[in-house]
Amino acid sequence: DTAVSQTPKYLVTQMGNDKSIKCEQNLGHDTMYWYKQDSKKFLKIMFSYNNKELIINETVPNRFSPKSPDKAHLNLHINSLELGDSAVYFCASSQEGGSKNIQYFGAGTRLSVL
Amino acid sequence: AQSVTQLDSQVPVFEEAPVELRCNYSSSVSVYLFWYVQYPNQGLQLLLKYLSGSTLVKGINGFEAEFNKSQTSFHLRKPSVHISDTAEYFCAVSEGAGGTSYGKLTFGQGTILTVHP
């Protein structure tokens, strides 16, 4: 079984659309994260949730809204997609939110906005 | 705030040669340090981490890294690489003990290691 799974793997859409990316972890972890990897492979954290509570919210446009229905899921909803949103989005999870804890990453969702 | 600089964007080597991937960091507080590997079209996988104790840490697949506090470096090494080590490698830091960043990882720009036969 995949520890951290993201769907879809690829997402191609038009500017202005609204889309969601789903993430699920079966590791029993309390903390989940969303990262964005841009075209230059630079990885930057976007959000982090611990037990369904938002604990990290970096400077991200409010078109991006994370939703955590339970601690095993952290979905990312994006409104009014723009060309600059094209990137690979990675979900990750860790046992706790502390810095010592290893983060386990999903395989990524490649978003292309046309 | 922390920052991470990976000094080489690409490192080509021949199979069975040694390799060193360089990583320097900047932080006003103590840090924890990590190396992750990303194989093509896959997510990131932890290679090794430094939290405390011995400055030489060993990871999976024969990799090791040495934490040098005075030089604020955490270089990754392998004495003999294989074709299968071809991948992108990311150095990352998070705030150490007492930090309030809640596990936020700051990544370097990545180093593409290409192993040639």
PDB file of C-alpha atoms in Angstrom:
ATOM      1  CA  ASP A   1       0.000   0.000   0.000  1.00  0.00           C
ATOM      2  CA  THR A   2       1.209   3.491  -0.849  1.00  0.00           C
ATOM      3  CA  ALA A   3       1.942   5.441   2.338  1.00  0.00           C
ATOM      4  CA  VAL A   4       1.102   8.915   1.003  1.00  0.00           C
ATOM      5  CA  SER A   5      -1.070   8.930  -2.085  1.00  0.00           C
ATOM      6  CA  GLN A   6      -2.117  11.877  -4.186  1.00  0.00           C
ATOM      7  CA  THR A   7      -4.742  12.090  -6.891  1.00  0.00           C
ATOM      8  CA  PRO A   8      -4.675  12.919  -9.675  1.00  0.00           C
ATOM      9  CA  LYS A   9      -1.106  12.345 -10.792  1.00  0.00           C
ATOM     10  CA  TYR A  10      -1.533  14.717 -13.739  1.00  0.00           C
ATOM     11  CA  LEU A  11      -3.962  17.606 -14.066  1.00  0.00           C
ATOM     12  CA  VAL A  12      -4.297  19.715 -17.200  1.00  0.00           C
ATOM     13  CA  THR A  13      -6.793  22.551 -17.098  1.00  0.00           C
ATOM     14  CA  GLN A  14      -7.637  25.967 -18.460  1.00  0.00           C
ATOM     15  CA  MET A  15      -6.985  29.309 -16.804  1.00  0.00           C
ATOM     16  CA  GLY A  16      -9.824  30.427 -14.585  1.00  0.00           C
ATOM     17  CA  ASN A  17     -10.979  26.922 -13.655  1.00  0.00           C
ATOM     18  CA  ASP A  18     -11.268  25.579 -10.119  1.00  0.00           C
ATOM     19  CA  LYS A  19      -9.572  22.277  -9.297  1.00  0.00           C
ATOM     20  CA  SER A  20      -8.797  20.068  -6.309  1.00  0.00           C
ATOM     21  CA  ILE A  21      -5.951  17.735  -5.472  1.00  0.00           C
ATOM     22  CA  LYS A  22      -6.505  15.014  -2.915  1.00  0.00           C
ATOM     23  CA  CYS A  23      -4.020  13.550  -0.487  1.00  0.00           C
ATOM     24  CA  GLU A  24      -4.362  10.606   1.839  1.00  0.00           C
ATOM     25  CA  GLN A  25      -1.861   8.996   4.201  1.00  0.00           C
ATOM     26  CA  ASN A  26      -2.199   5.593   5.819  1.00  0.00           C
ATOM     27  CA  LEU A  27       0.731   5.978   8.193  1.00  0.00           C
ATOM     28  CA  GLY A  28      -1.321   7.145  11.161  1.00  0.00           C
ATOM     29  CA  HIS A  29       0.525  10.470  11.148  1.00  0.00           C
ATOM     30  CA  ASP A  30      -0.839  13.579  12.838  1.00  0.00           C
ATOM     31  CA  THR A  31       0.649  16.205  10.544  1.00  0.00           C
ATOM     32  CA  MET A  32       0.280  16.763   6.821  1.00  0.00           C
ATOM     33  CA  TYR A  33       1.848  19.289   4.452  1.00  0.00           C
ATOM     34  CA  TRP A  34       1.526  20.725   0.968  1.00  0.00           C
ATOM     35  CA  TYR A  35       4.617  21.781  -0.979  1.00  0.00           C
ATOM     36  CA  LYS A  36       4.926  23.423  -4.382  1.00  0.00           C
ATOM     37  CA  GLN A  37       7.826  22.558  -6.701  1.00  0.00           C
ATOM     38  CA  ASP A  38       8.232  25.103  -9.477  1.00  0.00           C
ATOM     39  CA  SER A  39       9.734  24.666 -12.922  1.00  0.00           C
ATOM     40  CA  LYS A  40      13.225  25.169 -11.523  1.00  0.00           C
ATOM     41  CA  LYS A  41      12.635  22.312  -9.051  1.00  0.00           C
ATOM     42  CA  PHE A  42      12.559  24.738  -6.116  1.00  0.00           C
ATOM     43  CA  LEU A  43      10.457  23.224  -3.307  1.00  0.00           C
ATOM     44  CA  LYS A  44       8.559  25.504  -0.968  1.00  0.00           C
ATOM     45  CA  ILE A  45       6.102  24.721   1.786  1.00  0.00           C
ATOM     46  CA  MET A  46       2.586  26.060   1.401  1.00  0.00           C
ATOM     47  CA  PHE A  47       0.550  24.684   4.305  1.00  0.00           C
ATOM     48  CA  SER A  48       0.742  22.321   7.237  1.00  0.00           C
ATOM     49  CA  TYR A  49      -2.073  20.790   9.293  1.00  0.00           C
ATOM     50  CA  ASN A  50      -1.765  19.027  12.624  1.00  0.00           C
ATOM     51  CA  ASN A  51      -4.789  16.997  13.690  1.00  0.00           C
ATOM     52  CA  LYS A  52      -6.968  18.950  11.265  1.00  0.00           C
ATOM     53  CA  GLU A  53      -5.714  22.295  12.579  1.00  0.00           C
ATOM     54  CA  LEU A  54      -3.811  24.709  10.326  1.00  0.00           C
ATOM     55  CA  ILE A  55      -0.360  25.365  11.799  1.00  0.00           C
ATOM     56  CA  ILE A  56       1.702  26.652   8.881  1.00  0.00           C
ATOM     57  CA  ASN A  57       0.317  29.022   6.291  1.00  0.00           C
ATOM     58  CA  GLU A  58       3.028  30.510   4.136  1.00  0.00           C
ATOM     59  CA  THR A  59       2.482  33.480   1.868  1.00  0.00           C
ATOM     60  CA  VAL A  60       0.162  31.762  -0.556  1.00  0.00           C
ATOM     61  CA  PRO A  61      -2.597  33.460  -2.573  1.00  0.00           C
ATOM     62  CA  ASN A  62      -5.978  32.972  -0.954  1.00  0.00           C
ATOM     63  CA  ARG A  63      -7.097  31.208  -4.148  1.00  0.00           C
ATOM     64  CA  PHE A  64      -5.418  28.196  -2.521  1.00  0.00           C
ATOM     65  CA  SER A  65      -7.446  26.649   0.269  1.00  0.00           C
ATOM     66  CA  PRO A  66      -6.454  23.489   2.110  1.00  0.00           C
ATOM     67  CA  LYS A  67      -9.133  21.316   3.650  1.00  0.00           C
ATOM     68  CA  SER A  68      -8.547  18.568   6.200  1.00  0.00           C
ATOM     69  CA  PRO A  69     -11.695  16.485   6.774  1.00  0.00           C
ATOM     70  CA  ASP A  70      -9.744  14.175   9.092  1.00  0.00           C
ATOM     71  CA  LYS A  71      -6.130  13.724  10.044  1.00  0.00           C
ATOM     72  CA  ALA A  72      -5.530  11.176   7.277  1.00  0.00           C
ATOM     73  CA  HIS A  73      -6.578  13.556   4.501  1.00  0.00           C
ATOM     74  CA  LEU A  74      -5.424  16.968   3.360  1.00  0.00           C
ATOM     75  CA  ASN A  75      -6.915  18.240   0.133  1.00  0.00           C
ATOM     76  CA  LEU A  76      -5.868  21.330  -1.798  1.00  0.00           C
ATOM     77  CA  HIS A  77      -8.465  23.371  -3.620  1.00  0.00           C
ATOM     78  CA  ILE A  78      -7.383  26.025  -6.094  1.00  0.00           C
ATOM     79  CA  ASN A  79      -9.771  28.670  -7.410  1.00  0.00           C
ATOM     80  CA  SER A  80      -9.395  30.727 -10.574  1.00  0.00           C
ATOM     81  CA  LEU A  81      -6.294  28.941 -11.779  1.00  0.00           C
ATOM     82  CA  GLU A  82      -3.522  31.062 -13.292  1.00  0.00           C
ATOM     83  CA  LEU A  83      -0.636  30.171 -15.592  1.00  0.00           C
ATOM     84  CA  GLY A  84       1.803  30.653 -12.707  1.00  0.00           C
ATOM     85  CA  ASP A  85       0.101  27.897 -10.741  1.00  0.00           C
ATOM     86  CA  SER A  86       1.622  25.342 -13.095  1.00  0.00           C
ATOM     87  CA  ALA A  87       3.937  23.249 -10.924  1.00  0.00           C
ATOM     88  CA  VAL A  88       4.266  19.927  -9.192  1.00  0.00           C
ATOM     89  CA  TYR A  89       2.427  19.817  -5.878  1.00  0.00           C
ATOM     90  CA  PHE A  90       3.629  17.401  -3.226  1.00  0.00           C
ATOM     91  CA  CYS A  91       1.762  16.223  -0.192  1.00  0.00           C
ATOM     92  CA  ALA A  92       3.722  14.968   2.815  1.00  0.00           C
ATOM     93  CA  SER A  93       3.021  13.685   6.298  1.00  0.00           C
ATOM     94  CA  SER A  94       4.945  13.232   9.530  1.00  0.00           C
ATOM     95  CA  GLN A  95       4.246  11.628  12.869  1.00  0.00           C
ATOM     96  CA  GLU A  96       4.124  14.951  14.648  1.00  0.00           C
ATOM     97  CA  GLY A  97       4.599  18.532  13.629  1.00  0.00           C
ATOM     98  CA  GLY A  98       7.996  18.859  15.230  1.00  0.00           C
ATOM     99  CA  SER A  99      11.141  19.482  13.287  1.00  0.00           C
ATOM    100  CA  LYS A 100      12.723  16.140  14.182  1.00  0.00           C
ATOM    101  CA  ASN A 101      10.132  14.155  12.401  1.00  0.00           C
ATOM    102  CA  ILE A 102      10.760  12.659   9.016  1.00  0.00           C
ATOM    103  CA  GLN A 103       8.342  13.810   6.370  1.00  0.00           C
ATOM    104  CA  TYR A 104       7.069  11.185   3.931  1.00  0.00           C
ATOM    105  CA  PHE A 105       6.186  12.500   0.504  1.00  0.00           C
ATOM    106  CA  GLY A 106       3.647  11.479  -2.064  1.00  0.00           C
ATOM    107  CA  ALA A 107       4.572  11.055  -5.728  1.00  0.00           C
ATOM    108  CA  GLY A 108       3.326  14.511  -6.658  1.00  0.00           C
ATOM    109  CA  THR A 109       0.594  16.013  -8.821  1.00  0.00           C
ATOM    110  CA  ARG A 110       1.788  17.738 -11.982  1.00  0.00           C
ATOM    111  CA  LEU A 111      -0.567  20.658 -12.647  1.00  0.00           C
ATOM    112  CA  SER A 112      -0.478  22.327 -16.061  1.00  0.00           C
ATOM    113  CA  VAL A 113      -2.571  25.442 -16.560  1.00  0.00           C
ATOM    114  CA  LEU A 114      -3.108  26.354 -20.212  1.00  0.00           C
TER     115      LEU A 114
ATOM    116  CA  ALA B   1      14.607  32.372   8.927  1.00  0.00           C
ATOM    117  CA  GLN B   2      16.728  29.702   7.333  1.00  0.00           C
ATOM    118  CA  SER B   3      18.145  29.335   3.864  1.00  0.00           C
ATOM    119  CA  VAL B   4      19.897  26.506   2.081  1.00  0.00           C
ATOM    120  CA  THR B   5      22.333  26.708  -0.806  1.00  0.00           C
ATOM    121  CA  GLN B   6      23.326  23.728  -2.870  1.00  0.00           C
ATOM    122  CA  LEU B   7      26.447  24.811  -4.619  1.00  0.00           C
ATOM    123  CA  ASP B   8      26.213  22.588  -7.670  1.00  0.00           C
ATOM    124  CA  SER B   9      23.111  22.346  -9.820  1.00  0.00           C
ATOM    125  CA  GLN B  10      24.474  19.357 -11.750  1.00  0.00           C
ATOM    126  CA  VAL B  11      27.153  16.793 -10.925  1.00  0.00           C
ATOM    127  CA  PRO B  12      28.144  14.261 -13.595  1.00  0.00           C
ATOM    128  CA  VAL B  13      30.311  11.337 -12.481  1.00  0.00           C
ATOM    129  CA  PHE B  14      31.346   7.952 -13.787  1.00  0.00           C
ATOM    130  CA  GLU B  15      30.140   4.753 -12.208  1.00  0.00           C
ATOM    131  CA  GLU B  16      32.185   3.587  -9.200  1.00  0.00           C
ATOM    132  CA  ALA B  17      33.703   7.048  -8.729  1.00  0.00           C
ATOM    133  CA  PRO B  18      33.270   8.902  -5.417  1.00  0.00           C
ATOM    134  CA  VAL B  19      30.913  11.849  -5.256  1.00  0.00           C
ATOM    135  CA  GLU B  20      30.284  14.808  -2.964  1.00  0.00           C
ATOM    136  CA  LEU B  21      27.192  16.989  -3.177  1.00  0.00           C
ATOM    137  CA  ARG B  22      27.636  20.248  -1.351  1.00  0.00           C
ATOM    138  CA  CYS B  23      25.133  21.959   0.924  1.00  0.00           C
ATOM    139  CA  ASN B  24      25.519  25.115   2.995  1.00  0.00           C
ATOM    140  CA  TYR B  25      22.869  26.601   5.222  1.00  0.00           C
ATOM    141  CA  SER B  26      22.186  29.817   7.045  1.00  0.00           C
ATOM    142  CA  SER B  27      20.225  30.062  10.282  1.00  0.00           C
ATOM    143  CA  SER B  28      20.112  32.194  13.401  1.00  0.00           C
ATOM    144  CA  VAL B  29      19.058  29.196  15.503  1.00  0.00           C
ATOM    145  CA  SER B  30      20.138  25.595  15.801  1.00  0.00           C
ATOM    146  CA  VAL B  31      18.979  23.371  12.979  1.00  0.00           C
ATOM    147  CA  TYR B  32      18.156  19.853  12.010  1.00  0.00           C
ATOM    148  CA  LEU B  33      19.488  18.802   8.619  1.00  0.00           C
ATOM    149  CA  PHE B  34      18.206  16.389   6.007  1.00  0.00           C
ATOM    150  CA  TRP B  35      19.060  15.016   2.594  1.00  0.00           C
ATOM    151  CA  TYR B  36      16.250  13.804   0.372  1.00  0.00           C
ATOM    152  CA  VAL B  37      16.463  12.070  -3.013  1.00  0.00           C
ATOM    153  CA  GLN B  38      13.945  12.385  -5.843  1.00  0.00           C
ATOM    154  CA  TYR B  39      14.013   9.773  -8.582  1.00  0.00           C
ATOM    155  CA  PRO B  40      12.369  10.732 -11.894  1.00  0.00           C
ATOM    156  CA  ASN B  41       8.602  11.164 -11.599  1.00  0.00           C
ATOM    157  CA  GLN B  42       8.611  10.145  -7.955  1.00  0.00           C
ATOM    158  CA  GLY B  43       8.227  11.876  -4.609  1.00  0.00           C
ATOM    159  CA  LEU B  44      11.039  12.678  -2.232  1.00  0.00           C
ATOM    160  CA  GLN B  45      12.592   9.956  -0.110  1.00  0.00           C
ATOM    161  CA  LEU B  46      14.697  10.576   2.986  1.00  0.00           C
ATOM    162  CA  LEU B  47      18.359   9.579   2.606  1.00  0.00           C
ATOM    163  CA  LEU B  48      19.602  10.648   6.020  1.00  0.00           C
ATOM    164  CA  LYS B  49      19.195  13.198   8.787  1.00  0.00           C
ATOM    165  CA  TYR B  50      21.245  14.958  11.423  1.00  0.00           C
ATOM    166  CA  LEU B  51      19.480  15.822  14.673  1.00  0.00           C
ATOM    167  CA  SER B  52      22.271  15.739  17.257  1.00  0.00           C
ATOM    168  CA  GLY B  53      25.244  13.681  18.381  1.00  0.00           C
ATOM    169  CA  SER B  54      27.848  12.375  15.985  1.00  0.00           C
ATOM    170  CA  THR B  55      28.448  14.794  13.152  1.00  0.00           C
ATOM    171  CA  LEU B  56      28.909  11.958  10.671  1.00  0.00           C
ATOM    172  CA  VAL B  57      25.601  10.398   9.773  1.00  0.00           C
ATOM    173  CA  LYS B  58      25.019   7.376   7.612  1.00  0.00           C
ATOM    174  CA  GLY B  59      21.979   6.891   5.453  1.00  0.00           C
ATOM    175  CA  ILE B  60      20.492   4.490   2.995  1.00  0.00           C
ATOM    176  CA  ASN B  61      22.134   3.270  -0.201  1.00  0.00           C
ATOM    177  CA  GLY B  62      25.665   3.847   1.133  1.00  0.00           C
ATOM    178  CA  PHE B  63      25.361   7.627   1.475  1.00  0.00           C
ATOM    179  CA  GLU B  64      26.755   9.585   4.393  1.00  0.00           C
ATOM    180  CA  ALA B  65      26.930  13.243   5.338  1.00  0.00           C
ATOM    181  CA  GLU B  66      28.962  15.296   7.746  1.00  0.00           C
ATOM    182  CA  PHE B  67      27.615  18.212   9.752  1.00  0.00           C
ATOM    183  CA  ASN B  68      30.161  21.003  10.103  1.00  0.00           C
ATOM    184  CA  LYS B  69      28.789  23.684  12.384  1.00  0.00           C
ATOM    185  CA  SER B  70      31.666  26.133  11.946  1.00  0.00           C
ATOM    186  CA  GLN B  71      31.317  26.020   8.166  1.00  0.00           C
ATOM    187  CA  THR B  72      27.523  25.669   8.282  1.00  0.00           C
ATOM    188  CA  SER B  73      27.750  22.798   5.859  1.00  0.00           C
ATOM    189  CA  PHE B  74      26.181  19.375   5.469  1.00  0.00           C
ATOM    190  CA  HIS B  75      27.818  17.781   2.451  1.00  0.00           C
ATOM    191  CA  LEU B  76      26.614  14.440   1.130  1.00  0.00           C
ATOM    192  CA  ARG B  77      29.123  11.794   0.063  1.00  0.00           C
ATOM    193  CA  LYS B  78      29.264   8.339  -1.412  1.00  0.00           C
ATOM    194  CA  PRO B  79      32.566   6.520  -1.988  1.00  0.00           C
ATOM    195  CA  SER B  80      31.419   4.618  -5.072  1.00  0.00           C
ATOM    196  CA  VAL B  81      28.302   5.509  -7.065  1.00  0.00           C
ATOM    197  CA  HIS B  82      26.073   3.296  -9.172  1.00  0.00           C
ATOM    198  CA  ILE B  83      23.979   4.047 -12.234  1.00  0.00           C
ATOM    199  CA  SER B  84      20.925   3.695 -10.011  1.00  0.00           C
ATOM    200  CA  ASP B  85      22.043   6.701  -7.940  1.00  0.00           C
ATOM    201  CA  THR B  86      21.125   8.981 -10.842  1.00  0.00           C
ATOM    202  CA  ALA B  87      18.510  11.300  -9.340  1.00  0.00           C
ATOM    203  CA  GLU B  88      18.014  14.768  -7.914  1.00  0.00           C
ATOM    204  CA  TYR B  89      19.196  15.362  -4.363  1.00  0.00           C
ATOM    205  CA  PHE B  90      17.786  17.986  -2.021  1.00  0.00           C
ATOM    206  CA  CYS B  91      19.315  19.330   1.154  1.00  0.00           C
ATOM    207  CA  ALA B  92      16.841  20.679   3.718  1.00  0.00           C
ATOM    208  CA  VAL B  93      16.864  22.290   7.150  1.00  0.00           C
ATOM    209  CA  SER B  94      14.342  22.799   9.905  1.00  0.00           C
ATOM    210  CA  GLU B  95      14.543  24.665  13.189  1.00  0.00           C
ATOM    211  CA  GLY B  96      16.256  22.699  15.942  1.00  0.00           C
ATOM    212  CA  ALA B  97      15.265  22.137  19.541  1.00  0.00           C
ATOM    213  CA  GLY B  98      13.037  24.859  20.907  1.00  0.00           C
ATOM    214  CA  GLY B  99      12.081  26.101  17.503  1.00  0.00           C
ATOM    215  CA  THR B 100       8.580  27.134  16.606  1.00  0.00           C
ATOM    216  CA  SER B 101       8.501  26.349  12.923  1.00  0.00           C
ATOM    217  CA  TYR B 102       6.390  23.226  13.473  1.00  0.00           C
ATOM    218  CA  GLY B 103       8.418  21.046  11.174  1.00  0.00           C
ATOM    219  CA  LYS B 104       8.690  23.489   8.299  1.00  0.00           C
ATOM    220  CA  LEU B 105      11.405  22.273   5.935  1.00  0.00           C
ATOM    221  CA  THR B 106      13.405  24.757   3.903  1.00  0.00           C
ATOM    222  CA  PHE B 107      14.904  23.137   0.814  1.00  0.00           C
ATOM    223  CA  GLY B 108      17.904  23.912  -1.338  1.00  0.00           C
ATOM    224  CA  GLN B 109      17.601  24.192  -5.087  1.00  0.00           C
ATOM    225  CA  GLY B 110      18.538  20.588  -5.716  1.00  0.00           C
ATOM    226  CA  THR B 111      21.551  18.904  -7.332  1.00  0.00           C
ATOM    227  CA  ILE B 112      21.085  16.587 -10.272  1.00  0.00           C
ATOM    228  CA  LEU B 113      23.494  13.672  -9.980  1.00  0.00           C
ATOM    229  CA  THR B 114      24.067  11.841 -13.254  1.00  0.00           C
ATOM    230  CA  VAL B 115      26.086   8.641 -13.125  1.00  0.00           C
ATOM    231  CA  HIS B 116      27.588   7.588 -16.436  1.00  0.00           C
ATOM    232  CA  PRO B 117      28.699   4.038 -17.278  1.00  0.00           C
TER     233      PRO B 117
END
